[in-house]
């Protein structure tokens, strides 16, 4: 089953009376267990694609599906529940990771924020293994 399906994703921004095409008809699939890396020069639209895949930014064209569901048609409640299954690696790890926290505490933090019940120490140990 395809986990993430992106079809003809396009994003345009209006800047100073001009239209800037940041992303133009990008398509890809990610199957369960696969990893995708977006590689390109600065300003090529990598972050914009990522923000659209997470539904943090609405595309001007195309679709993004997660487990077969179009993210743009989900209610805020449905999207919040779905976001528990998303993960992003930010470009600047120094502003994303707190050097005062252990690796285990950094992994456990989202479990607490999302209100996930259970033994977080055990889950962290499983994830690290």
mmCIF file of N, CA and C in Angstrom:
data_model
loop_
_atom_site.group_PDB
_atom_site.id
_atom_site.type_symbol
_atom_site.label_atom_id
_atom_site.label_comp_id
_atom_site.label_asym_id
_atom_site.label_seq_id
_atom_site.Cartn_x
_atom_site.Cartn_y
_atom_site.Cartn_z
ATOM 1 N N UNK A 1 0.842 -1.185 0.000
ATOM 2 C CA UNK A 1 0.000 0.000 0.000
ATOM 3 C C UNK A 1 0.886 1.248 0.000
ATOM 4 N N UNK A 2 0.548 2.198 -0.843
ATOM 5 C CA UNK A 2 1.293 3.450 -0.898
ATOM 6 C C UNK A 2 0.964 4.278 0.333
ATOM 7 N N UNK A 3 2.002 4.715 1.040
ATOM 8 C CA UNK A 3 1.813 5.516 2.251
ATOM 9 C C UNK A 3 1.564 6.976 1.891
ATOM 10 N N UNK A 4 2.414 7.541 1.044
ATOM 11 C CA UNK A 4 2.281 8.932 0.605
ATOM 12 C C UNK A 4 2.255 8.949 -0.916
ATOM 13 N N UNK A 5 1.277 9.650 -1.455
ATOM 14 C CA UNK A 5 1.181 9.798 -2.905
ATOM 15 C C UNK A 5 1.028 11.289 -3.226
ATOM 16 N N UNK A 6 1.968 11.816 -3.975
ATOM 17 C CA UNK A 6 1.941 13.217 -4.391
ATOM 18 C C UNK A 6 1.813 13.226 -5.906
ATOM 19 N N UNK A 7 0.813 13.966 -6.399
ATOM 20 C CA UNK A 7 0.570 14.023 -7.833
ATOM 21 C C UNK A 7 0.477 15.469 -8.304
ATOM 22 N N UNK A 8 1.343 15.804 -9.251
ATOM 23 C CA UNK A 8 1.321 17.115 -9.922
ATOM 24 C C UNK A 8 1.271 18.285 -8.942
ATOM 25 N N UNK A 9 2.026 18.178 -7.866
ATOM 26 C CA UNK A 9 2.048 19.221 -6.836
ATOM 27 C C UNK A 9 2.673 20.497 -7.385
ATOM 28 N N UNK A 10 1.944 21.578 -7.271
ATOM 29 C CA UNK A 10 2.436 22.886 -7.705
ATOM 30 C C UNK A 10 2.147 23.911 -6.618
ATOM 31 N N UNK A 11 3.079 24.854 -6.465
ATOM 32 C CA UNK A 11 2.909 25.942 -5.495
ATOM 33 C C UNK A 11 3.439 27.220 -6.120
ATOM 34 N N UNK A 12 2.605 28.242 -6.084
ATOM 35 C CA UNK A 12 3.003 29.560 -6.577
ATOM 36 C C UNK A 12 2.795 30.580 -5.469
ATOM 37 N N UNK A 13 3.669 31.585 -5.429
ATOM 38 C CA UNK A 13 3.560 32.671 -4.455
ATOM 39 C C UNK A 13 3.447 33.991 -5.209
ATOM 40 N N UNK A 14 2.661 34.889 -4.681
ATOM 41 C CA UNK A 14 2.562 36.249 -5.224
ATOM 42 C C UNK A 14 3.541 37.117 -4.450
ATOM 43 N N UNK A 15 4.541 37.614 -5.139
ATOM 44 C CA UNK A 15 5.587 38.422 -4.509
ATOM 45 C C UNK A 15 5.784 39.693 -5.328
ATOM 46 N N UNK A 16 5.508 40.826 -4.691
ATOM 47 C CA UNK A 16 5.737 42.116 -5.350
ATOM 48 C C UNK A 16 5.057 42.257 -6.699
ATOM 49 N N UNK A 17 3.827 41.795 -6.805
ATOM 50 C CA UNK A 17 3.100 41.909 -8.059
ATOM 51 C C UNK A 17 3.452 40.850 -9.087
ATOM 52 N N UNK A 18 4.369 39.959 -8.754
ATOM 53 C CA UNK A 18 4.766 38.870 -9.657
ATOM 54 C C UNK A 18 4.320 37.536 -9.080
ATOM 55 N N UNK A 19 4.218 36.549 -9.924
ATOM 56 C CA UNK A 19 3.925 35.187 -9.475
ATOM 57 C C UNK A 19 5.212 34.381 -9.588
ATOM 58 N N UNK A 20 5.632 33.833 -8.453
ATOM 59 C CA UNK A 20 6.838 32.998 -8.397
ATOM 60 C C UNK A 20 6.380 31.540 -8.303
ATOM 61 N N UNK A 21 6.805 30.739 -9.259
ATOM 62 C CA UNK A 21 6.472 29.319 -9.262
ATOM 63 C C UNK A 21 7.545 28.583 -8.464
ATOM 64 N N UNK A 22 7.191 28.196 -7.226
ATOM 65 C CA UNK A 22 8.159 27.546 -6.339
ATOM 66 C C UNK A 22 8.278 26.052 -6.622
ATOM 67 N N UNK A 23 7.165 25.424 -6.973
ATOM 68 C CA UNK A 23 7.125 23.986 -7.248
ATOM 69 C C UNK A 23 6.230 23.790 -8.463
ATOM 70 N N UNK A 24 6.687 22.971 -9.420
ATOM 71 C CA UNK A 24 5.927 22.798 -10.654
ATOM 72 C C UNK A 24 5.710 21.320 -10.958
ATOM 73 N N UNK A 25 4.537 20.824 -10.677
ATOM 74 C CA UNK A 25 4.092 19.477 -11.037
ATOM 75 C C UNK A 25 5.030 18.368 -10.558
ATOM 76 N N UNK A 26 5.285 18.341 -9.264
ATOM 77 C CA UNK A 26 6.110 17.302 -8.651
ATOM 78 C C UNK A 26 5.220 16.106 -8.315
ATOM 79 N N UNK A 27 5.681 14.910 -8.638
ATOM 80 C CA UNK A 27 4.952 13.676 -8.333
ATOM 81 C C UNK A 27 5.916 12.645 -7.773
ATOM 82 N N UNK A 28 5.467 11.928 -6.763
ATOM 83 C CA UNK A 28 6.237 10.802 -6.228
ATOM 84 C C UNK A 28 5.346 9.971 -5.322
ATOM 85 N N UNK A 29 5.770 8.735 -5.072
ATOM 86 C CA UNK A 29 5.110 7.831 -4.129
ATOM 87 C C UNK A 29 6.137 7.404 -3.092
ATOM 88 N N UNK A 30 5.664 7.194 -1.879
ATOM 89 C CA UNK A 30 6.501 6.611 -0.829
ATOM 90 C C UNK A 30 5.734 5.414 -0.291
ATOM 91 N N UNK A 31 6.338 4.248 -0.406
ATOM 92 C CA UNK A 31 5.726 3.028 0.120
ATOM 93 C C UNK A 31 6.103 2.865 1.589
ATOM 94 N N UNK A 32 5.305 2.109 2.314
ATOM 95 C CA UNK A 32 5.603 1.832 3.722
ATOM 96 C C UNK A 32 7.009 1.248 3.830
ATOM 97 N N UNK A 33 7.815 1.796 4.745
ATOM 98 C CA UNK A 33 9.175 1.319 4.955
ATOM 99 C C UNK A 33 10.225 1.990 4.087
ATOM 100 N N UNK A 34 9.794 2.794 3.131
ATOM 101 C CA UNK A 34 10.740 3.499 2.257
ATOM 102 C C UNK A 34 11.092 4.862 2.836
ATOM 103 N N UNK A 35 12.210 5.385 2.372
ATOM 104 C CA UNK A 35 12.654 6.722 2.727
ATOM 105 C C UNK A 35 12.845 7.507 1.442
ATOM 106 N N UNK A 36 12.437 8.761 1.477
ATOM 107 C CA UNK A 36 12.629 9.634 0.326
ATOM 108 C C UNK A 36 13.458 10.833 0.760
ATOM 109 N N UNK A 37 14.459 11.168 -0.022
ATOM 110 C CA UNK A 37 15.254 12.367 0.232
ATOM 111 C C UNK A 37 15.022 13.337 -0.913
ATOM 112 N N UNK A 38 14.692 14.565 -0.579
ATOM 113 C CA UNK A 38 14.585 15.627 -1.583
ATOM 114 C C UNK A 38 15.911 16.371 -1.592
ATOM 115 N N UNK A 39 16.542 16.382 -2.728
ATOM 116 C CA UNK A 39 17.862 16.989 -2.850
ATOM 117 C C UNK A 39 17.807 18.046 -3.946
ATOM 118 N N UNK A 40 18.394 19.191 -3.666
ATOM 119 C CA UNK A 40 18.435 20.246 -4.664
ATOM 120 C C UNK A 40 19.104 21.477 -4.101
ATOM 121 N N UNK A 41 19.375 22.406 -4.979
ATOM 122 C CA UNK A 41 20.056 23.622 -4.520
ATOM 123 C C UNK A 41 19.106 24.477 -3.694
ATOM 124 N N UNK A 42 19.672 25.421 -2.995
ATOM 125 C CA UNK A 42 18.902 26.350 -2.183
ATOM 126 C C UNK A 42 17.868 27.064 -3.049
ATOM 127 N N UNK A 43 16.629 27.101 -2.554
ATOM 128 C CA UNK A 43 15.571 27.781 -3.281
ATOM 129 C C UNK A 43 14.878 26.933 -4.329
ATOM 130 N N UNK A 44 15.185 25.631 -4.367
ATOM 131 C CA UNK A 44 14.594 24.786 -5.405
ATOM 132 C C UNK A 44 13.213 24.242 -5.043
ATOM 133 N N UNK A 45 12.721 24.500 -3.831
ATOM 134 C CA UNK A 45 11.370 24.091 -3.458
ATOM 135 C C UNK A 45 11.274 22.887 -2.547
ATOM 136 N N UNK A 46 12.391 22.402 -2.019
ATOM 137 C CA UNK A 46 12.367 21.214 -1.162
ATOM 138 C C UNK A 46 11.496 21.425 0.080
ATOM 139 N N UNK A 47 11.711 22.519 0.765
ATOM 140 C CA UNK A 47 10.938 22.804 1.978
ATOM 141 C C UNK A 47 9.471 23.036 1.643
ATOM 142 N N UNK A 48 9.205 23.685 0.535
ATOM 143 C CA UNK A 48 7.824 23.932 0.118
ATOM 144 C C UNK A 48 7.099 22.611 -0.136
ATOM 145 N N UNK A 49 7.761 21.666 -0.802
ATOM 146 C CA UNK A 49 7.171 20.340 -1.016
ATOM 147 C C UNK A 49 6.889 19.681 0.333
ATOM 148 N N UNK A 50 7.858 19.707 1.233
ATOM 149 C CA UNK A 50 7.674 19.103 2.553
ATOM 150 C C UNK A 50 6.513 19.720 3.319
ATOM 151 N N UNK A 51 6.403 21.032 3.271
ATOM 152 C CA UNK A 51 5.305 21.715 3.961
ATOM 153 C C UNK A 51 3.945 21.341 3.364
ATOM 154 N N UNK A 52 3.885 21.136 2.062
ATOM 155 C CA UNK A 52 2.636 20.699 1.427
ATOM 156 C C UNK A 52 2.299 19.260 1.813
ATOM 157 N N UNK A 53 3.305 18.396 1.845
ATOM 158 C CA UNK A 53 3.079 16.996 2.214
ATOM 159 C C UNK A 53 2.530 16.904 3.638
ATOM 160 N N UNK A 54 2.971 17.788 4.523
ATOM 161 C CA UNK A 54 2.481 17.807 5.907
ATOM 162 C C UNK A 54 1.197 18.624 6.058
ATOM 163 N N UNK A 55 0.714 19.184 4.962
ATOM 164 C CA UNK A 55 -0.468 20.047 4.934
ATOM 165 C C UNK A 55 -0.290 21.283 5.815
ATOM 166 N N UNK A 56 0.937 21.782 5.869
ATOM 167 C CA UNK A 56 1.218 23.041 6.557
ATOM 168 C C UNK A 56 1.108 24.204 5.580
ATOM 169 N N UNK A 57 1.081 23.866 4.300
ATOM 170 C CA UNK A 57 0.953 24.850 3.232
ATOM 171 C C UNK A 57 0.054 24.232 2.163
ATOM 172 N N UNK A 58 -0.938 24.993 1.712
ATOM 173 C CA UNK A 58 -1.854 24.485 0.683
ATOM 174 C C UNK A 58 -1.216 24.635 -0.694
ATOM 175 N N UNK A 59 -1.198 23.571 -1.477
ATOM 176 C CA UNK A 59 -0.669 23.690 -2.836
ATOM 177 C C UNK A 59 -1.631 24.482 -3.716
ATOM 178 N N UNK A 60 -1.116 25.068 -4.765
ATOM 179 C CA UNK A 60 -1.969 25.753 -5.732
ATOM 180 C C UNK A 60 -2.461 24.779 -6.798
ATOM 181 N N UNK A 61 -1.897 23.593 -6.819
ATOM 182 C CA UNK A 61 -2.328 22.559 -7.755
ATOM 183 C C UNK A 61 -1.843 21.199 -7.314
ATOM 184 N N UNK A 62 -2.524 20.163 -7.749
ATOM 185 C CA UNK A 62 -2.120 18.799 -7.430
ATOM 186 C C UNK A 62 -2.744 18.287 -6.148
ATOM 187 N N UNK A 63 -2.365 17.062 -5.798
ATOM 188 C CA UNK A 63 -2.923 16.421 -4.604
ATOM 189 C C UNK A 63 -1.830 15.764 -3.777
ATOM 190 N N UNK A 64 -2.110 15.665 -2.476
ATOM 191 C CA UNK A 64 -1.267 14.926 -1.545
ATOM 192 C C UNK A 64 -2.179 13.962 -0.798
ATOM 193 N N UNK A 65 -1.859 12.679 -0.893
ATOM 194 C CA UNK A 65 -2.649 11.658 -0.192
ATOM 195 C C UNK A 65 -1.760 10.940 0.812
ATOM 196 N N UNK A 66 -2.337 10.676 1.968
ATOM 197 C CA UNK A 66 -1.657 9.900 3.011
ATOM 198 C C UNK A 66 -2.559 8.715 3.319
ATOM 199 N N UNK A 67 -2.047 7.510 3.140
ATOM 200 C CA UNK A 67 -2.829 6.281 3.308
ATOM 201 C C UNK A 67 -4.118 6.338 2.503
ATOM 202 N N UNK A 68 -4.013 6.891 1.289
ATOM 203 C CA UNK A 68 -5.149 6.936 0.382
ATOM 204 C C UNK A 68 -6.107 8.099 0.577
ATOM 205 N N UNK A 69 -5.891 8.909 1.610
ATOM 206 C CA UNK A 69 -6.807 10.018 1.907
ATOM 207 C C UNK A 69 -6.204 11.343 1.480
ATOM 208 N N UNK A 70 -6.977 12.137 0.787
ATOM 209 C CA UNK A 70 -6.556 13.459 0.346
ATOM 210 C C UNK A 70 -6.534 14.382 1.564
ATOM 211 N N UNK A 71 -5.345 14.888 1.903
ATOM 212 C CA UNK A 71 -5.214 15.720 3.104
ATOM 213 C C UNK A 71 -6.021 17.008 3.006
ATOM 214 N N UNK A 72 -6.217 17.521 1.805
ATOM 215 C CA UNK A 72 -6.919 18.796 1.660
ATOM 216 C C UNK A 72 -8.409 18.686 1.969
ATOM 217 N N UNK A 73 -8.956 17.470 2.002
ATOM 218 C CA UNK A 73 -10.385 17.293 2.273
ATOM 219 C C UNK A 73 -10.665 16.939 3.729
ATOM 220 N N UNK A 74 -9.627 16.805 4.540
ATOM 221 C CA UNK A 74 -9.822 16.420 5.944
ATOM 222 C C UNK A 74 -10.234 17.613 6.791
ATOM 223 N N UNK A 75 -11.039 17.316 7.803
ATOM 224 C CA UNK A 75 -11.392 18.346 8.783
ATOM 225 C C UNK A 75 -10.173 18.604 9.668
ATOM 226 N N UNK A 76 -10.217 19.697 10.402
ATOM 227 C CA UNK A 76 -9.116 20.026 11.307
ATOM 228 C C UNK A 76 -8.913 18.911 12.331
ATOM 229 N N UNK A 77 -9.992 18.339 12.812
ATOM 230 C CA UNK A 77 -9.913 17.253 13.805
ATOM 231 C C UNK A 77 -9.265 16.003 13.205
ATOM 232 N N UNK A 78 -9.683 15.653 11.985
ATOM 233 C CA UNK A 78 -9.105 14.488 11.307
ATOM 234 C C UNK A 78 -7.622 14.705 11.024
ATOM 235 N N UNK A 79 -7.285 15.909 10.593
ATOM 236 C CA UNK A 79 -5.902 16.223 10.265
ATOM 237 C C UNK A 79 -5.025 16.175 11.511
ATOM 238 N N UNK A 80 -5.523 16.683 12.628
ATOM 239 C CA UNK A 80 -4.765 16.643 13.882
ATOM 240 C C UNK A 80 -4.471 15.200 14.289
ATOM 241 N N UNK A 81 -5.456 14.328 14.150
ATOM 242 C CA UNK A 81 -5.259 12.911 14.475
ATOM 243 C C UNK A 81 -4.249 12.274 13.517
ATOM 244 N N UNK A 82 -4.322 12.629 12.245
ATOM 245 C CA UNK A 82 -3.420 12.074 11.235
ATOM 246 C C UNK A 82 -1.982 12.541 11.461
ATOM 247 N N UNK A 83 -1.815 13.762 11.950
ATOM 248 C CA UNK A 83 -0.466 14.311 12.133
ATOM 249 C C UNK A 83 0.356 13.534 13.154
ATOM 250 N N UNK A 84 -0.283 12.731 13.982
ATOM 251 C CA UNK A 84 0.461 11.884 14.918
ATOM 252 C C UNK A 84 1.327 10.877 14.169
ATOM 253 N N UNK A 85 1.008 10.648 12.919
ATOM 254 C CA UNK A 85 1.742 9.677 12.108
ATOM 255 C C UNK A 85 2.788 10.324 11.207
ATOM 256 N N UNK A 86 2.911 11.649 11.250
ATOM 257 C CA UNK A 86 3.858 12.380 10.412
ATOM 258 C C UNK A 86 5.154 12.612 11.174
ATOM 259 N N UNK A 87 6.235 12.770 10.437
ATOM 260 C CA UNK A 87 7.520 13.122 11.028
ATOM 261 C C UNK A 87 8.284 13.971 10.029
ATOM 262 N N UNK A 88 8.924 14.999 10.514
ATOM 263 C CA UNK A 88 9.728 15.850 9.649
ATOM 264 C C UNK A 88 11.105 16.027 10.269
ATOM 265 N N UNK A 89 12.112 16.083 9.436
ATOM 266 C CA UNK A 89 13.464 16.397 9.878
ATOM 267 C C UNK A 89 13.748 17.811 9.403
ATOM 268 N N UNK A 90 13.922 18.724 10.342
ATOM 269 C CA UNK A 90 14.104 20.121 9.994
ATOM 270 C C UNK A 90 15.505 20.367 9.450
ATOM 271 N N UNK A 91 15.631 21.424 8.646
ATOM 272 C CA UNK A 91 16.892 21.726 7.993
ATOM 273 C C UNK A 91 17.992 22.097 8.979
ATOM 274 N N UNK A 92 17.639 22.761 10.059
ATOM 275 C CA UNK A 92 18.627 23.244 11.015
ATOM 276 C C UNK A 92 18.501 22.470 12.328
ATOM 277 N N UNK A 93 19.269 21.387 12.491
ATOM 278 C CA UNK A 93 19.121 20.569 13.698
ATOM 279 C C UNK A 93 19.480 21.328 14.974
ATOM 280 N N UNK A 94 20.285 22.372 14.870
ATOM 281 C CA UNK A 94 20.679 23.112 16.056
ATOM 282 C C UNK A 94 19.511 23.899 16.646
ATOM 283 N N UNK A 95 18.562 24.308 15.807
ATOM 284 C CA UNK A 95 17.392 24.997 16.342
ATOM 285 C C UNK A 95 16.259 24.016 16.623
ATOM 286 N N UNK A 96 16.368 22.779 16.135
ATOM 287 C CA UNK A 96 15.327 21.772 16.320
ATOM 288 C C UNK A 96 15.565 20.904 17.550
ATOM 289 N N UNK A 97 16.817 20.652 17.862
ATOM 290 C CA UNK A 97 17.162 19.776 18.982
ATOM 291 C C UNK A 97 17.703 20.606 20.138
ATOM 292 N N UNK A 98 17.233 20.296 21.331
ATOM 293 C CA UNK A 98 17.667 21.000 22.532
ATOM 294 C C UNK A 98 18.881 20.268 23.111
ATOM 295 N N UNK A 99 20.059 20.894 23.101
ATOM 296 C CA UNK A 99 21.262 20.211 23.587
ATOM 297 C C UNK A 99 21.208 19.895 25.084
ATOM 298 N N UNK A 100 20.255 20.484 25.807
ATOM 299 C CA UNK A 100 20.123 20.205 27.240
ATOM 300 C C UNK A 100 19.291 18.965 27.514
ATOM 301 N N UNK A 101 18.675 18.405 26.453
ATOM 302 C CA UNK A 101 17.852 17.207 26.617
ATOM 303 C C UNK A 101 18.621 15.986 26.130
ATOM 304 N N UNK A 102 18.378 14.869 26.784
ATOM 305 C CA UNK A 102 18.971 13.616 26.318
ATOM 306 C C UNK A 102 18.253 13.182 25.038
ATOM 307 N N UNK A 103 18.859 12.244 24.308
ATOM 308 C CA UNK A 103 18.226 11.697 23.118
ATOM 309 C C UNK A 103 16.889 11.070 23.492
ATOM 310 N N UNK A 104 16.866 10.333 24.589
ATOM 311 C CA UNK A 104 15.633 9.688 25.048
ATOM 312 C C UNK A 104 14.533 10.692 25.350
ATOM 313 N N UNK A 105 14.881 11.774 26.012
ATOM 314 C CA UNK A 105 13.892 12.809 26.327
ATOM 315 C C UNK A 105 13.377 13.475 25.058
ATOM 316 N N UNK A 106 14.256 13.672 24.079
ATOM 317 C CA UNK A 106 13.839 14.264 22.802
ATOM 318 C C UNK A 106 12.877 13.354 22.054
ATOM 319 N N UNK A 107 13.096 12.043 22.132
ATOM 320 C CA UNK A 107 12.206 11.081 21.467
ATOM 321 C C UNK A 107 10.879 10.977 22.215
ATOM 322 N N UNK A 108 10.919 11.054 23.540
ATOM 323 C CA UNK A 108 9.702 10.932 24.356
ATOM 324 C C UNK A 108 8.818 12.177 24.288
ATOM 325 N N UNK A 109 9.405 13.322 24.011
ATOM 326 C CA UNK A 109 8.651 14.582 24.039
ATOM 327 C C UNK A 109 7.399 14.567 23.159
ATOM 328 N N UNK A 110 7.463 14.113 21.897
ATOM 329 C CA UNK A 110 6.238 14.091 21.083
ATOM 330 C C UNK A 110 5.169 13.151 21.648
ATOM 331 N N UNK A 111 5.583 12.068 22.295
ATOM 332 C CA UNK A 111 4.611 11.158 22.889
ATOM 333 C C UNK A 111 3.809 11.875 23.956
ATOM 334 N N UNK A 112 4.482 12.687 24.747
ATOM 335 C CA UNK A 112 3.826 13.464 25.800
ATOM 336 C C UNK A 112 2.942 14.549 25.196
ATOM 337 N N UNK A 113 3.469 15.288 24.235
ATOM 338 C CA UNK A 113 2.721 16.387 23.606
ATOM 339 C C UNK A 113 1.448 15.873 22.950
ATOM 340 N N UNK A 114 1.521 14.709 22.290
ATOM 341 C CA UNK A 114 0.360 14.150 21.598
ATOM 342 C C UNK A 114 -0.584 13.411 22.546
ATOM 343 N N UNK A 115 -0.223 13.334 23.822
ATOM 344 C CA UNK A 115 -1.095 12.682 24.806
ATOM 345 C C UNK A 115 -1.161 11.177 24.647
ATOM 346 N N UNK A 116 -0.096 10.586 24.128
ATOM 347 C CA UNK A 116 -0.062 9.140 23.940
ATOM 348 C C UNK A 116 0.197 8.477 25.288
ATOM 349 N N UNK A 117 -0.694 7.577 25.626
ATOM 350 C CA UNK A 117 -0.598 6.903 26.928
ATOM 351 C C UNK A 117 0.354 5.727 26.843
ATOM 352 N N UNK A 118 0.820 5.273 28.003
ATOM 353 C CA UNK A 118 1.678 4.106 28.047
ATOM 354 C C UNK A 118 3.039 4.429 28.633
ATOM 355 N N UNK A 119 3.882 3.412 28.663
ATOM 356 C CA UNK A 119 5.221 3.530 29.221
ATOM 357 C C UNK A 119 6.145 4.160 28.177
ATOM 358 N N UNK A 120 6.378 5.454 28.331
ATOM 359 C CA UNK A 120 7.205 6.166 27.348
ATOM 360 C C UNK A 120 8.646 5.675 27.364
ATOM 361 N N UNK A 121 9.174 5.328 28.530
ATOM 362 C CA UNK A 121 10.551 4.828 28.600
ATOM 363 C C UNK A 121 10.703 3.539 27.790
ATOM 364 N N UNK A 122 9.705 2.663 27.901
ATOM 365 C CA UNK A 122 9.739 1.409 27.147
ATOM 366 C C UNK A 122 9.654 1.685 25.649
ATOM 367 N N UNK A 123 8.769 2.586 25.245
ATOM 368 C CA UNK A 123 8.608 2.915 23.829
ATOM 369 C C UNK A 123 9.889 3.538 23.266
ATOM 370 N N UNK A 124 10.510 4.427 24.039
ATOM 371 C CA UNK A 124 11.757 5.055 23.611
ATOM 372 C C UNK A 124 12.843 3.996 23.419
ATOM 373 N N UNK A 125 12.930 3.062 24.351
ATOM 374 C CA UNK A 125 13.922 1.984 24.240
ATOM 375 C C UNK A 125 13.689 1.156 22.978
ATOM 376 N N UNK A 126 12.415 0.856 22.677
ATOM 377 C CA UNK A 126 12.078 0.087 21.460
ATOM 378 C C UNK A 126 12.489 0.871 20.208
ATOM 379 N N UNK A 127 12.203 2.156 20.204
ATOM 380 C CA UNK A 127 12.527 2.979 19.035
ATOM 381 C C UNK A 127 14.040 3.085 18.836
ATOM 382 N N UNK A 128 14.773 3.209 19.911
ATOM 383 C CA UNK A 128 16.222 3.314 19.812
ATOM 384 C C UNK A 128 16.850 2.001 19.345
ATOM 385 N N UNK A 129 16.247 0.897 19.769
ATOM 386 C CA UNK A 129 16.766 -0.404 19.334
ATOM 387 C C UNK A 129 16.608 -0.548 17.844
#
